[in-house]
PDB file of C-alpha atoms in Angstrom:
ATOM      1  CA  UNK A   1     -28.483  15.598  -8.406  1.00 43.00           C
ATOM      2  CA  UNK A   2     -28.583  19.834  -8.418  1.00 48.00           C
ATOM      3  CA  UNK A   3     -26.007  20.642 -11.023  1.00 52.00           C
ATOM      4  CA  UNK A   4     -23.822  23.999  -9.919  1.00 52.00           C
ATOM      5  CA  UNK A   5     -25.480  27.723  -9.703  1.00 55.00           C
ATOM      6  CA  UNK A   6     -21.878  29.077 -10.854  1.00 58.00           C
ATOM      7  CA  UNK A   7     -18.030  26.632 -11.778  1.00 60.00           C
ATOM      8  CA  UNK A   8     -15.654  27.684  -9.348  1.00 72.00           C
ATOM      9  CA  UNK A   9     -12.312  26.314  -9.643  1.00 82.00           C
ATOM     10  CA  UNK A  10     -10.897  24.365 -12.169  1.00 88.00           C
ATOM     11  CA  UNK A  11      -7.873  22.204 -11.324  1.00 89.00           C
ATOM     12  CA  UNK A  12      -6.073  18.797 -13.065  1.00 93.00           C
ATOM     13  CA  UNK A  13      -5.161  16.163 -10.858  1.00 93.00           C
ATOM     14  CA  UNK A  14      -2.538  13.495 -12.326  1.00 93.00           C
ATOM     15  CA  UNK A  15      -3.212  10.475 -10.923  1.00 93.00           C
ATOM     16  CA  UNK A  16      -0.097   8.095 -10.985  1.00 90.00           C
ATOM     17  CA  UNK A  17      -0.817   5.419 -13.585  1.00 89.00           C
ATOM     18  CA  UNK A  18      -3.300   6.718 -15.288  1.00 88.00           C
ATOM     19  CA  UNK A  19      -2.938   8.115 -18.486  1.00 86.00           C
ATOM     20  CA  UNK A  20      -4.251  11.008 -18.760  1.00 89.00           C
ATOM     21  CA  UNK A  21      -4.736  14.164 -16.532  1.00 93.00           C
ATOM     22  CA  UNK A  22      -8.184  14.272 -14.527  1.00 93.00           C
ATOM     23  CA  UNK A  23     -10.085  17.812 -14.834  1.00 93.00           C
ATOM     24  CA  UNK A  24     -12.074  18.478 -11.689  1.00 90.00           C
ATOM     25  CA  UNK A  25     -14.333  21.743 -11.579  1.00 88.00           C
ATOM     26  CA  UNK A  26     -15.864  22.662  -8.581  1.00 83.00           C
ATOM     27  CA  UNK A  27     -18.699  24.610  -7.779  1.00 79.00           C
ATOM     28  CA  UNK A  28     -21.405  25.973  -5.704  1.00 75.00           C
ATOM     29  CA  UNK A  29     -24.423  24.172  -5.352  1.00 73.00           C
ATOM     30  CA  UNK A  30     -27.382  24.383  -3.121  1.00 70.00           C
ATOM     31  CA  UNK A  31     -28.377  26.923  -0.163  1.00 64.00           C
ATOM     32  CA  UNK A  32     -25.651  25.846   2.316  1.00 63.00           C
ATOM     33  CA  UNK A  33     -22.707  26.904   0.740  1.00 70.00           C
ATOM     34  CA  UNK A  34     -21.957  23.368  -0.651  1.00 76.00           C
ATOM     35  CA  UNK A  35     -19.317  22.621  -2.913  1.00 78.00           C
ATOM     36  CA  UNK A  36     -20.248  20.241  -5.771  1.00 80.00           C
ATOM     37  CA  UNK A  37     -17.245  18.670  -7.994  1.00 85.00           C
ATOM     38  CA  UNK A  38     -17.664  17.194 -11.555  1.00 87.00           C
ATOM     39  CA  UNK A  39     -14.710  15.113 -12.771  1.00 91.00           C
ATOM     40  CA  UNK A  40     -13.978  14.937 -16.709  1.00 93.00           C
ATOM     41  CA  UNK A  41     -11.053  12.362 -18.942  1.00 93.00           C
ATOM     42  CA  UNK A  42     -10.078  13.156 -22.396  1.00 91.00           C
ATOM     43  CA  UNK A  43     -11.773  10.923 -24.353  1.00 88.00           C
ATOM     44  CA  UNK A  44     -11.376  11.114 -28.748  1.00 87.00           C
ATOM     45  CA  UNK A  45     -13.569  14.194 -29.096  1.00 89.00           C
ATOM     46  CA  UNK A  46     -13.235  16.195 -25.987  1.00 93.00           C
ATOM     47  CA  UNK A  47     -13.857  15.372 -22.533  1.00 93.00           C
ATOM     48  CA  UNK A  48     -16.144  13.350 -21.006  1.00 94.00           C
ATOM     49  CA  UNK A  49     -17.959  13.394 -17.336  1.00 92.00           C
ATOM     50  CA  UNK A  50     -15.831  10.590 -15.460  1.00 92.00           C
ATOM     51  CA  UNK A  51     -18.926   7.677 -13.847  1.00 90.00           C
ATOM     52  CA  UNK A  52     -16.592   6.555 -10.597  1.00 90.00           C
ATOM     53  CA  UNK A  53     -18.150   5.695  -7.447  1.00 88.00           C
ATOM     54  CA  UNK A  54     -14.917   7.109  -5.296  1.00 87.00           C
ATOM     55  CA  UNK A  55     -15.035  10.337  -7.085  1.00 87.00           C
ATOM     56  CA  UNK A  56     -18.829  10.407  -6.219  1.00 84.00           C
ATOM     57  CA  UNK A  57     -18.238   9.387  -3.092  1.00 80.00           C
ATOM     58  CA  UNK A  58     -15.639  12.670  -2.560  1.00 79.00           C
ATOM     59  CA  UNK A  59     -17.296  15.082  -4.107  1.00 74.00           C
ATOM     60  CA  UNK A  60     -18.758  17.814  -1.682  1.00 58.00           C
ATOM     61  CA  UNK A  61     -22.266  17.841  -2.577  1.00 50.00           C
ATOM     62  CA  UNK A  62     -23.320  14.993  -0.239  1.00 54.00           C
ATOM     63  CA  UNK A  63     -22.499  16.238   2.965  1.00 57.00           C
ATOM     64  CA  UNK A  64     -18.913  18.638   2.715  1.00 67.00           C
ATOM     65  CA  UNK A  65     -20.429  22.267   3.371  1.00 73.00           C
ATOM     66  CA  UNK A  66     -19.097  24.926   4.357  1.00 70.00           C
ATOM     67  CA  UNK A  67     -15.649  25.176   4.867  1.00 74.00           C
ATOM     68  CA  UNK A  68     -15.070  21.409   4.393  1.00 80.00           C
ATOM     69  CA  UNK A  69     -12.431  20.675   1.331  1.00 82.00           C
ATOM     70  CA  UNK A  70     -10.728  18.249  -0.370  1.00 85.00           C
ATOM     71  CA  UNK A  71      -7.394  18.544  -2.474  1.00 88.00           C
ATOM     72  CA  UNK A  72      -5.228  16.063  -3.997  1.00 91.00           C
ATOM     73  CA  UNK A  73      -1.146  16.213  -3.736  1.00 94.00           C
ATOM     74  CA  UNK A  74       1.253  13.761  -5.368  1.00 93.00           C
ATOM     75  CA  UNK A  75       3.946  12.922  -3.074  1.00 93.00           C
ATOM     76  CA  UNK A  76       6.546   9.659  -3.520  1.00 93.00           C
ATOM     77  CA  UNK A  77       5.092   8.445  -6.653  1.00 92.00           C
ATOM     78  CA  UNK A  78       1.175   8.022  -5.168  1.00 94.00           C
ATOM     79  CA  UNK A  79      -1.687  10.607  -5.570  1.00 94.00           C
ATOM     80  CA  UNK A  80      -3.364  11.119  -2.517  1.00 96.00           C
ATOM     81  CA  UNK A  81      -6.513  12.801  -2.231  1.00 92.00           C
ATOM     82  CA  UNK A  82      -6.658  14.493   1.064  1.00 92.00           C
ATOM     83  CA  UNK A  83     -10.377  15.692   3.370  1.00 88.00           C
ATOM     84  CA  UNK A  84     -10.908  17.974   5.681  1.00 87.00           C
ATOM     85  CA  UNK A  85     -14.441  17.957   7.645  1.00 83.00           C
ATOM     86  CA  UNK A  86     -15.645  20.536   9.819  1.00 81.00           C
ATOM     87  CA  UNK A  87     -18.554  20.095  12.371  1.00 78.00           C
ATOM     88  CA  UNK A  88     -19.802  21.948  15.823  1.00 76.00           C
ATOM     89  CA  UNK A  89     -18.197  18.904  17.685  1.00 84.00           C
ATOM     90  CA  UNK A  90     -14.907  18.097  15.904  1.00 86.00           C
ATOM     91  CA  UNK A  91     -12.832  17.710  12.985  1.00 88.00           C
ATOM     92  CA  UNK A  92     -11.031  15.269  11.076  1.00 89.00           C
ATOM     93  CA  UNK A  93      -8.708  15.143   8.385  1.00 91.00           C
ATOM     94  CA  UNK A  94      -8.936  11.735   5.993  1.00 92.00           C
ATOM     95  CA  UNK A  95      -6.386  10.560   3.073  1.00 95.00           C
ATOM     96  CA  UNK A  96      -6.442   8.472   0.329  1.00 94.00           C
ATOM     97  CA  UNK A  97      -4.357   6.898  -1.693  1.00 95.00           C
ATOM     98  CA  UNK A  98      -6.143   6.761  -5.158  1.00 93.00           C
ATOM     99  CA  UNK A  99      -4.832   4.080  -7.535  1.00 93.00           C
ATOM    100  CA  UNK A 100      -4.885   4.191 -11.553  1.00 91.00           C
ATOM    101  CA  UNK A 101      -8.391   3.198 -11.463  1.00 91.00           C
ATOM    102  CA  UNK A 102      -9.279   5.540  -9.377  1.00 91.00           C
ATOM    103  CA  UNK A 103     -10.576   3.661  -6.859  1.00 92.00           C
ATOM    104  CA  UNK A 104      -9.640   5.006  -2.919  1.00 92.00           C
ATOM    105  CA  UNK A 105      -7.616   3.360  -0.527  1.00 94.00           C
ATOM    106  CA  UNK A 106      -7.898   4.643   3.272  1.00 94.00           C
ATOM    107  CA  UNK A 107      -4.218   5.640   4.353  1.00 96.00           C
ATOM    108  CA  UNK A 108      -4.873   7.586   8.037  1.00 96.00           C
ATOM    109  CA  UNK A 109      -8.268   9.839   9.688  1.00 94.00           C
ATOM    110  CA  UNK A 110      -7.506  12.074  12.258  1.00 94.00           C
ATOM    111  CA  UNK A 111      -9.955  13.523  14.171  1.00 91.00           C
ATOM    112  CA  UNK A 112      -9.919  16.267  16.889  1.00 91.00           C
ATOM    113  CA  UNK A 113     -12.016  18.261  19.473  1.00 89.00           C
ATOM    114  CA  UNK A 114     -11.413  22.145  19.414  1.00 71.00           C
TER     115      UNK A 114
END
C-alpha cells in the first residue's frame, strides 16, 4: 500500500443507519495521478482508520486514475456511492447503494463509447 504524497479533500459521508458520520480524505498517490482514499469512524478517543473491504474496494488507488471519481449523495433515505471510470475505449458510470454496514449493493452501470 503507498500511503498519499499530499491529503487532498476531506469530506463526511452519512451513511443511512449508521451512526456516526464517515470521514473520507483523499489524496494523491503514485506517478499517475491516482487518487488514494482513507476512510476514518469516531471511535472513544478520536478516529480510527475504517478495515472494510467495499471501501477498499472503491478507493482510487487500485485502478481509478486520472480523471476517474467517486462521490457519494444521499437521496430517498439510501446513500449511494456513485463511479465514474474513464478509459481510451469507453466510459461507465456505476452506483451503489451502501447499507449501514457499509457493505455495497450494485444498483445500475452504464457504460458508453465516445
Amino acid at each position: 500500500m503507498q500511503y498519499m504524497e499530499f491529503a487532498g479533500r476531506v469530506t463526511r459521508i452519512s451513511v443511512t443507519g449508521h451512526a456516526e458520520p464517515i470521514v473520507r480524505v483523499s489524496g494523491y498517490a503514485g506517478a499517475a495521478n491516482c487518487i488514494r482514499d482513507v476512510y476514518l469512524e469516531r471511535d472513544g478517543k478520536g478516529y480510527q482508520i475504517v478495515r472494510n473491504q467495499s471501501l477498499d474496494r472503491l478507493s482510487q488507488e487500485a485502478s481509478y486514475c486520472n480523471g476517474d471519481y467517486l462521490f457519494y449523495r444521499n437521496w430517498r433515505g439510501n446513500t449511494y456511492a456513485i463511479l465514474s471510470e474513464f478509459s481510451a475505449r469507453d466510459s461507465s458510470l456505476t452506483v451503489f447503494r451502501m447499507t449501514a454496514k457499509l457493505e455495497l449493493e450494485s444498483v445500475c452501470s452504464v457504460r458508453w463509447s465516445e
